Each structure stands twice: as C-alpha cells, then as structure tokens.
CSV table of C-alpha atoms in Angstrom, one decimal:
chain,number,residue,atom,x,y,z
A,1,MET,CA,46.5,250.3,355.8
A,2,ILE,CA,47.2,252.9,353.4
A,3,GLY,CA,44.1,253.7,350.3
A,4,LEU,CA,40.9,251.8,350.9
A,5,GLY,CA,40.0,251.0,347.4
A,6,PHE,CA,41.7,247.5,346.1
A,7,GLY,CA,43.4,247.9,349.6
A,8,ALA,CA,40.2,246.6,351.7
A,9,GLU,CA,40.6,243.4,350.4
A,10,PHE,CA,43.6,242.6,352.9
A,11,ILE,CA,41.6,244.3,356.2
A,12,PRO,CA,39.5,240.7,357.2
A,13,ILE,CA,43.2,238.5,355.9
A,14,TYR,CA,45.4,241.3,358.5
A,15,SER,CA,42.7,240.7,361.1
A,16,GLU,CA,42.4,236.8,360.7
A,17,TYR,CA,46.1,236.8,360.4
A,18,PRO,CA,46.8,234.9,364.0
A,19,GLY,CA,49.6,238.0,366.3
A,20,ALA,CA,48.6,241.0,363.8
A,21,GLU,CA,46.3,243.8,364.2
A,22,ILE,CA,44.8,246.6,361.8
A,23,THR,CA,45.4,249.3,364.0
A,24,ALA,CA,43.3,252.3,362.5
A,25,LEU,CA,42.7,252.6,358.8
A,26,CYS,CA,43.4,255.6,356.3
A,27,ARG,CA,41.8,257.6,353.8
A,28,ARG,CA,41.9,260.9,352.2
A,29,ASN,CA,37.5,260.6,351.9
A,30,GLU,CA,36.2,261.1,355.3
A,31,GLU,CA,32.6,259.7,354.2
A,32,GLU,CA,34.4,256.3,351.8
A,33,LEU,CA,37.2,256.2,355.8
A,34,LYS,CA,34.0,256.0,358.1
A,35,LYS,CA,32.6,253.6,356.1
A,36,SER,CA,35.5,251.3,355.4
A,37,GLY,CA,35.7,252.0,359.9
A,38,ASP,CA,32.3,251.0,360.5
A,39,GLU,CA,32.1,247.9,357.9
A,40,PHE,CA,35.3,246.1,359.6
A,41,GLY,CA,35.2,247.7,363.2
A,42,ILE,CA,38.1,249.6,363.7
A,43,ASP,CA,37.6,252.9,365.5
A,44,LYS,CA,41.0,254.1,364.6
A,45,ARG,CA,40.6,256.5,361.5
A,46,TYR,CA,42.9,259.2,360.2
A,47,THR,CA,42.4,261.1,356.8
A,48,SER,CA,46.5,262.5,357.5
A,49,TYR,CA,48.7,260.4,357.0
A,50,ASP,CA,50.7,262.5,358.6
A,51,GLU,CA,49.2,261.2,361.7
A,52,VAL,CA,49.2,257.5,361.3
A,53,LEU,CA,53.2,258.5,361.0
A,54,SER,CA,52.5,260.2,364.4
A,55,ASP,CA,51.3,257.1,365.3
A,56,PRO,CA,53.1,255.2,368.1
A,57,ASP,CA,51.0,252.5,368.0
A,58,ILE,CA,52.0,252.1,364.6
A,59,ASP,CA,54.2,249.4,363.7
A,60,PHE,CA,53.8,249.4,360.0
A,61,VAL,CA,52.5,250.4,357.1
A,62,HIS,CA,50.6,248.6,353.9
A,63,ILE,CA,50.1,251.3,351.6
A,64,ASN,CA,47.6,251.2,348.7
A,65,SER,CA,47.7,254.8,346.9
A,66,PRO,CA,47.2,255.0,343.4
A,67,ILE,CA,51.3,254.9,342.0
A,68,PRO,CA,52.4,258.8,342.7
A,69,ASP,CA,52.0,258.4,345.7
A,70,HIS,CA,54.0,255.5,346.4
A,71,ALA,CA,57.6,257.1,347.3
A,72,TRP,CA,57.0,259.4,349.0
A,73,MET,CA,54.6,258.0,351.2
A,74,SER,CA,57.0,254.5,351.5
A,75,LEU,CA,60.1,256.8,352.6
A,76,LYS,CA,58.4,258.7,355.0
A,77,ALA,CA,57.1,256.5,356.7
A,78,MET,CA,60.8,255.2,357.4
A,79,ASP,CA,62.6,258.1,357.9
A,80,ALA,CA,59.1,257.8,361.2
A,81,GLY,CA,60.3,254.8,362.2
A,82,LYS,CA,57.5,252.6,360.3
A,83,HIS,CA,58.3,249.3,358.4
A,84,VAL,CA,56.7,249.7,355.0
A,85,MET,CA,54.7,246.8,352.3
A,86,CYS,CA,53.5,249.1,348.9
A,87,THR,CA,52.2,247.3,346.1
A,88,VAL,CA,53.6,248.0,342.9
A,89,PRO,CA,55.3,249.7,341.8
A,90,MET,CA,57.7,250.5,344.0
A,91,ALA,CA,57.9,253.8,342.1
A,92,THR,CA,58.0,255.5,338.6
A,93,ASN,CA,61.4,256.6,338.7
A,94,ILE,CA,64.7,255.4,338.7
A,95,ASP,CA,65.9,257.9,341.5
A,96,GLU,CA,62.5,257.0,343.8
A,97,CYS,CA,64.0,253.3,343.5
A,98,ARG,CA,67.6,255.2,344.4
A,99,GLN,CA,66.4,256.7,347.2
A,100,ILE,CA,64.1,253.9,349.2
A,101,VAL,CA,67.0,250.8,348.6
A,102,GLU,CA,69.1,253.6,350.6
A,103,LYS,CA,65.9,254.4,353.3
A,104,ALA,CA,66.2,251.5,353.8
A,105,LYS,CA,69.7,250.4,354.6
A,106,GLU,CA,69.8,253.6,356.4
A,107,THR,CA,67.0,253.3,358.7
A,108,GLY,CA,67.0,249.2,359.3
A,109,ARG,CA,63.1,249.4,358.4
A,110,LYS,CA,62.0,246.2,356.3
A,111,TYR,CA,60.4,246.8,353.1
A,112,MET,CA,58.5,245.1,351.1
A,113,MET,CA,56.7,244.9,347.5
A,114,ALA,CA,53.5,243.9,347.8
A,115,GLU,CA,54.0,242.0,343.7
A,116,THR,CA,50.6,239.5,343.3
A,117,VAL,CA,52.4,237.3,340.4
A,118,VAL,CA,54.9,235.9,342.7
A,119,TYR,CA,52.1,235.1,345.5
A,120,SER,CA,49.7,233.1,342.7
A,121,ARG,CA,48.9,230.0,343.2
A,122,GLU,CA,50.7,229.8,338.7
A,123,PHE,CA,53.7,231.0,339.7
A,124,LEU,CA,54.3,228.5,342.9
A,125,PHE,CA,52.7,225.8,340.3
A,126,ILE,CA,56.1,226.4,338.5
A,127,LYS,CA,57.6,227.0,342.1
A,128,ASP,CA,57.3,224.4,342.8
A,129,MET,CA,58.1,222.0,339.8
A,130,TYR,CA,61.5,224.2,339.0
A,131,GLU,CA,62.8,223.1,342.4
A,132,LYS,CA,62.1,219.8,342.4
A,133,GLY,CA,63.4,219.3,338.6
A,134,GLU,CA,60.7,218.8,336.6
A,135,LEU,CA,61.6,221.0,334.4
A,136,GLY,CA,65.1,220.7,334.2
A,137,LYS,CA,67.5,223.0,332.6
A,138,ILE,CA,65.1,226.9,331.9
A,139,GLN,CA,65.7,228.0,328.8
A,140,HIS,CA,64.1,230.7,327.7
A,141,LEU,CA,60.6,232.9,330.0
A,142,ALA,CA,58.4,235.3,328.5
A,143,ALA,CA,55.4,236.6,330.4
A,144,SER,CA,53.1,239.0,328.7
A,145,HIS,CA,50.8,241.9,331.0
A,146,PRO,CA,47.8,243.4,327.8
A,147,GLN,CA,45.0,245.5,330.2
A,148,ASP,CA,42.9,248.0,328.5
A,149,MET,CA,43.4,251.1,331.1
A,150,ASP,CA,40.6,253.0,329.0
A,151,GLY,CA,37.7,253.5,332.6
A,152,TRP,CA,40.1,253.3,334.9
A,153,PRO,CA,40.9,256.7,337.1
A,154,SER,CA,42.9,259.3,335.0
A,155,TYR,CA,46.1,259.0,336.7
A,156,TRP,CA,46.8,255.5,334.0
A,157,GLU,CA,46.2,258.2,331.2
A,158,ALA,CA,49.4,259.3,332.0
A,159,MET,CA,51.2,256.0,333.2
A,160,ILE,CA,54.3,254.1,330.5
A,161,PRO,CA,53.5,251.3,329.8
A,162,MET,CA,56.5,249.7,330.8
A,163,HIS,CA,56.8,251.9,334.3
A,164,TYR,CA,53.9,249.6,335.2
A,165,ALA,CA,55.4,246.2,333.8
A,166,THR,CA,56.1,244.6,337.7
A,167,HIS,CA,53.4,242.0,337.0
A,168,VAL,CA,55.4,240.8,334.4
A,169,VAL,CA,59.3,241.0,335.2
A,170,SER,CA,58.7,239.6,338.8
A,171,PRO,CA,58.1,236.0,337.0
A,172,CYS,CA,61.1,235.7,334.7
A,173,LEU,CA,62.6,236.8,338.0
A,174,GLY,CA,61.7,235.3,341.1
A,175,LEU,CA,61.3,231.6,339.2
A,176,MET,CA,65.2,231.9,339.3
A,177,ASN,CA,66.3,233.5,341.9
A,178,THR,CA,67.9,236.2,340.5
A,179,LEU,CA,68.3,240.0,339.0
A,180,ALA,CA,67.8,241.4,335.8
A,181,GLU,CA,71.6,242.9,334.6
A,182,SER,CA,70.5,244.9,331.5
A,183,VAL,CA,67.4,245.2,328.7
A,184,SER,CA,66.8,245.7,324.8
A,185,CYS,CA,62.7,247.1,324.6
A,186,PHE,CA,61.0,248.1,321.1
A,187,GLY,CA,58.4,250.1,321.1
A,188,SER,CA,55.6,249.1,318.9
A,189,GLY,CA,52.3,251.7,316.9
A,190,ALA,CA,50.5,254.5,318.4
A,191,VAL,CA,47.8,255.5,321.6
A,192,ARG,CA,46.2,258.4,320.5
A,193,LYS,CA,47.0,261.8,320.4
A,194,ASP,CA,45.6,262.1,323.7
A,195,ILE,CA,47.0,259.1,325.6
A,196,ALA,CA,51.0,260.7,324.1
A,197,LYS,CA,49.7,264.2,325.1
A,198,LYS,CA,49.4,262.9,328.8
A,199,SER,CA,51.9,260.4,328.9
A,200,GLY,CA,54.5,261.2,326.6
A,201,ASN,CA,54.7,257.9,325.3
A,202,SER,CA,53.1,257.3,322.0
A,203,PHE,CA,54.0,253.6,321.7
A,204,ALA,CA,51.2,251.2,322.4
A,205,VAL,CA,53.0,248.3,322.8
A,206,GLU,CA,56.4,248.3,324.2
A,207,SER,CA,58.7,245.2,324.2
A,208,CYS,CA,61.5,243.8,326.2
A,209,HIS,CA,64.4,241.2,326.4
A,210,ILE,CA,66.4,241.1,330.0
A,211,LYS,CA,69.8,239.8,330.3
A,212,LEU,CA,69.8,237.6,333.3
A,213,LYS,CA,72.5,238.2,335.7
A,214,ASP,CA,75.0,235.4,336.0
A,215,SER,CA,72.8,233.1,333.9
A,216,ASP,CA,72.5,232.1,330.4
A,217,VAL,CA,68.7,232.9,330.3
A,218,ALA,CA,67.5,235.4,328.6
A,219,ALA,CA,63.2,237.0,329.9
A,220,HIS,CA,61.1,238.7,327.1
A,221,ILE,CA,57.9,241.0,328.5
A,222,TRP,CA,54.7,242.6,327.2
A,223,ARG,CA,53.0,245.9,328.1
A,224,PHE,CA,50.4,247.7,327.2
A,225,LEU,CA,47.6,250.0,328.6
A,226,TYR,CA,45.4,251.3,325.5
A,227,ASP,CA,44.6,250.8,322.1
A,228,VAL,CA,45.0,248.0,322.0
A,229,ALA,CA,42.2,244.9,321.3
A,230,ARG,CA,42.8,242.2,323.5
A,231,GLN,CA,41.4,240.3,326.8
A,232,TYR,CA,42.8,241.1,329.4
A,233,ARG,CA,45.3,238.8,330.3
A,234,GLU,CA,49.2,238.9,332.9
A,235,SER,CA,50.6,235.5,331.7
A,236,PHE,CA,54.4,233.6,332.8
A,237,ASP,CA,55.3,231.0,330.5
A,238,VAL,CA,58.9,229.2,331.5
A,239,TYR,CA,60.6,226.5,329.1
A,240,GLY,CA,62.8,224.0,330.3
A,241,THR,CA,64.4,220.8,328.8
A,242,LYS,CA,62.2,218.9,330.4
A,243,LYS,CA,58.4,220.9,330.8
A,244,SER,CA,57.8,223.9,329.6
A,245,PHE,CA,54.3,225.5,330.8
A,246,GLU,CA,52.3,227.7,328.8
A,247,TRP,CA,49.6,230.1,330.4
A,248,THR,CA,46.3,229.8,328.8
A,249,LEU,CA,45.0,232.8,325.9
A,250,VAL,CA,41.8,232.9,327.0
A,251,GLU,CA,41.3,233.8,331.3
A,252,ASN,CA,39.6,230.9,332.7
A,253,GLU,CA,40.8,228.2,330.6
A,254,PRO,CA,42.9,225.7,331.1
A,255,HIS,CA,46.6,226.3,331.1
A,256,VAL,CA,49.3,223.9,329.1
A,257,ILE,CA,52.1,221.1,330.4
A,258,HIS,CA,54.3,220.1,327.5
A,259,THR,CA,57.2,216.7,328.0
A,260,ALA,CA,60.1,216.8,325.8
A,261,LYS,CA,60.0,213.4,323.9
A,262,LYS,CA,56.3,212.0,324.1
A,263,PRO,CA,54.4,211.1,321.1
A,264,GLU,CA,54.2,214.4,319.1
A,265,HIS,CA,50.4,215.1,319.8
A,266,GLU,CA,50.6,213.1,323.9
A,267,ILE,CA,53.4,216.5,324.2
A,268,PRO,CA,50.4,219.2,325.5
A,269,GLU,CA,48.1,218.9,327.9
A,270,LYS,CA,45.9,221.1,329.7
A,271,ILE,CA,46.0,221.1,333.7
A,272,GLU,CA,43.8,223.0,336.5
A,273,ILE,CA,46.9,224.5,339.0
A,274,PRO,CA,45.7,223.2,343.0
A,275,ASP,CA,45.5,225.6,345.5
A,276,PHE,CA,48.6,226.5,348.4
A,277,ALA,CA,46.5,227.7,351.1
A,278,HIS,CA,48.3,224.8,353.0
A,279,LEU,CA,51.3,226.9,353.1
A,280,LEU,CA,49.5,229.6,355.3
A,281,PRO,CA,48.6,229.2,358.7
A,282,GLU,CA,44.7,228.1,359.2
A,283,PRO,CA,42.8,230.8,360.5
A,284,ILE,CA,44.2,232.9,356.6
A,285,GLN,CA,43.6,229.7,354.1
A,286,ARG,CA,40.3,230.4,353.3
A,287,PHE,CA,41.5,233.8,351.5
A,288,THR,CA,43.5,232.1,348.8
A,289,LEU,CA,39.6,231.8,347.1
A,290,PRO,CA,38.1,234.2,345.2
A,291,ALA,CA,34.2,233.5,346.7
A,292,GLN,CA,36.8,235.3,350.2
A,293,ILE,CA,36.8,238.0,347.9
A,294,HIS,CA,35.3,241.6,349.6
A,295,ASP,CA,34.7,244.0,346.2
A,296,SER,CA,34.6,241.3,343.9
A,297,GLU,CA,32.5,244.4,341.0
A,298,HIS,CA,36.6,246.2,342.1
A,299,LEU,CA,38.3,246.3,339.0
A,300,SER,CA,41.7,244.9,340.0
A,301,PHE,CA,39.6,241.3,340.0
A,302,ILE,CA,37.3,242.3,337.0
A,303,GLN,CA,40.2,242.2,335.3
A,304,GLY,CA,43.2,240.3,337.9
A,305,GLY,CA,40.9,237.0,338.3
A,306,GLY,CA,41.5,237.4,342.3
A,307,HIS,CA,45.1,237.8,341.6
A,308,GLY,CA,45.8,234.0,342.5
A,309,GLY,CA,45.2,233.7,345.9
A,310,SER,CA,47.9,235.9,346.3
A,311,HIS,CA,47.3,238.3,349.4
A,312,PRO,CA,47.1,236.6,352.7
A,313,HIS,CA,50.8,234.9,351.0
A,314,MET,CA,51.8,238.1,350.9
A,315,VAL,CA,50.3,239.4,354.3
A,316,HIS,CA,52.3,235.9,355.7
A,317,GLU,CA,55.3,237.2,354.5
A,318,PHE,CA,55.8,240.1,355.8
A,319,ILE,CA,54.7,239.6,358.8
A,320,SER,CA,56.3,236.7,359.6
A,321,ALA,CA,59.9,239.1,358.3
A,322,LEU,CA,59.3,241.8,360.3
A,323,LYS,CA,59.0,237.9,364.3
A,324,GLU,CA,61.3,236.9,362.4
A,325,ASP,CA,63.3,239.7,361.5
A,326,ARG,CA,64.7,239.0,358.4
A,327,ASP,CA,64.3,240.7,355.2
A,328,PRO,CA,60.8,239.8,353.3
A,329,TRP,CA,61.2,238.9,349.9
A,330,PRO,CA,60.8,240.9,347.8
A,331,ASN,CA,62.8,243.3,349.8
A,332,ALA,CA,63.8,246.8,348.9
A,333,VAL,CA,66.6,245.8,346.8
A,334,THR,CA,65.2,243.0,345.1
A,335,ALA,CA,61.8,245.5,344.8
A,336,ALA,CA,63.8,248.0,343.1
A,337,ASN,CA,65.4,245.9,340.3
A,338,TRP,CA,62.2,244.8,339.0
A,339,THR,CA,60.2,248.1,339.4
A,340,CYS,CA,64.0,249.7,337.2
A,341,VAL,CA,63.7,247.2,334.7
A,342,GLY,CA,60.3,248.4,333.2
A,343,ILE,CA,62.3,252.2,333.6
A,344,CYS,CA,65.1,250.9,331.9
A,345,ALA,CA,63.3,249.3,329.1
A,346,HIS,CA,61.2,252.8,328.2
A,347,ASP,CA,64.2,254.1,328.0
A,348,SER,CA,65.1,251.8,325.7
A,349,ALA,CA,63.0,251.8,323.8
A,350,VAL,CA,63.1,255.8,322.7
A,351,LYS,CA,66.3,255.0,322.3
A,352,GLY,CA,65.7,252.9,319.1
A,353,GLY,CA,66.0,249.7,320.9
A,354,GLU,CA,69.5,249.7,322.7
A,355,ILE,CA,70.7,248.4,325.5
A,356,VAL,CA,70.0,249.9,329.0
A,357,ARG,CA,72.0,248.4,332.0
A,358,LEU,CA,70.1,247.9,335.2
A,359,PRO,CA,71.8,251.1,338.1
A,360,ASP,CA,74.4,249.3,340.1
A,361,PHE,CA,72.5,249.7,344.0
A,362,THR,CA,69.9,247.6,341.9
A,363,GLN,CA,72.5,244.1,342.4
A,364,ALA,CA,73.4,244.5,345.7
C-alpha cells in the first residue's frame, strides 16, 4: 500500500480477501506510517518507494499517493516487475499516459486504474438494467462532478478541472464498453486570480461533449473545482428508448427512473439502489457498506459518500485478474482513453471548443 490517507481504507479489505496479503506499507511521514502499521498489525514498513520496489516479496503495489506521483510511480513499479493498481487519474498529460500504456505492453505487467464510479452500486445497477435490455437503445449519456476543493491539500489548487475528469468520463464510456473518439469542450466563467495563477487555467467550469467510438451516441460531462456554489455531486444520467435514469439533484435523496409511454404523471419513479455485495467473495462483502469505512471523516468520504461501495469490487477485480492472468478493467489502454478525454477536453476549451481527437494509442 503506497499512501495511507485515503489508501488506508483498502487495508482491511485486502486483509480479509482470500489468498491476498498486505506485505508492506509505504508512507513518507514516518510517524504516520508507524500509526498505520501499529493499527493494522503490519510489520514491514517503508518510507522509501525504491525500497518497496526492491522487495522480492511484493507482487504488486496499490498507489494512493498525490496525483503528481501517479505516473512516475506506476512506471517505476512496472520496471521493477510489479503489477500496478493506481488511483485516478492515470496521469495529467498525454505523454505520461502513453508511457504507461507502452510500459505495460513492454513489461507484461498488469495495470489497473482504480476508478471508483464504475464499481459503485449506482453504476452496477444501471449496467444491470442496460444488459437486461430494460433501458432499450441508449440515446444520450450525461455526467457531472461539481466539487468545492477549498480546504483540500494545496496541490489541488494547481489542478485543471478536466484533468480530474475520470469520475464522469468512465461511466459514460464504461456503460457502453467503448472508447472516446473525439471531444469538444468550452470553458465558462472565471476562477479567482490565485487559483488561475497556480493552475494556469482561468475557467471556473469546463463543459465537454464526447463522441463515442463506433457509435451514434454522444455524452456530455462537466466539471468544476473552485468558485461555484453547489453541493458535491458525482452524477451519471442515462437516456434510453424504454427507460432513463437520472441522478438525484441532492446527495442522499432518491434517484429517478423515467419509463416511456406511461401517463405523464407516472413517468418518473423515485427508486432506492440495491447493494451489489453478492458479486464479491463472502469475506469482503461487508466492505460495500458505509459503516465499514475506516476513516469516515476523511474528505473523500464526507464529499464522496463512501464511493458507492466500490472499494471491495476494485480489489476483487484486480486480484482476480492477477490470478486469472487477464487484463483488469480498466486496463492501461482504457485508463489512458478515459484520462486523455479530460486532457484533450481542456486543450479544446483553450482553443475555443475546437474538436480534438483522442491519441491513437488510446484507441486499441
């Protein structure tokens, strides 16, 4: 486990997973490292990432470090023969995404981007409806991720909204199991001067349309990080010919299903989303529940609502992929496509909405 803020939430899950073991913890802060090691009973502890990678007992690293560390840590791990699960985003520029895709192919190591949304109970519910044919033909997809980052670690002040867009890109592309072909994005409004100076971005909101590959469907996503009044929301809306799903406007209120051809007042129906713990090995099923969150005061959970019970599903997917010697989902190419949507979207916004095609290495 690399990084033990948000990353500590995964320690109990790995500890309970059949056939898995957390060999070591790694954190720069030695005092905090000791606390985590003592709390979870893990004796092997490192403050040096190089020492982690030279440890022959370690098969893979799960990276939960700050965003600027994601790319170089992933590349270095695969060079050392380790598999990688890394929290989002894969990287913040196209060249680093390309390097990770090439490195995974070159080394044969597995790479998975730990995107929470596509393992959340909401996504699994919508996916189940879609695969059963209940939605009919998908006509449009939409997702939003407004979030006020004041009070978060200072490195967020240098972040461009669309450079952290995988939470809204991934459900749109993941539901239809396709990739993005091109994007067009507009910026709107302006952030305060200190944020604009640190990030190099003046837009308060970035709003993007995505053309899905080999499809007549387009998706609309939007993001902001500062200076817009709105409660946190990670939403995903799906519009089909038979039924449509709309995310609640206010967190913790019911979502809505719209059913075609009913009397107008009967079209919308408020629903409760079921849990999907039954898809998991029994020992880790309980970790889909908010009550099992280790640090419920962490900002990720105060604003993220526990990430929809996704954590044990991601652990299960990655370990299963290693055991079965297959690519996890999302693998390096898919993760690069999802990540590069946001990078290309910002490039488009700077160019006044010009259509920008996704790089070829993200289309395989």
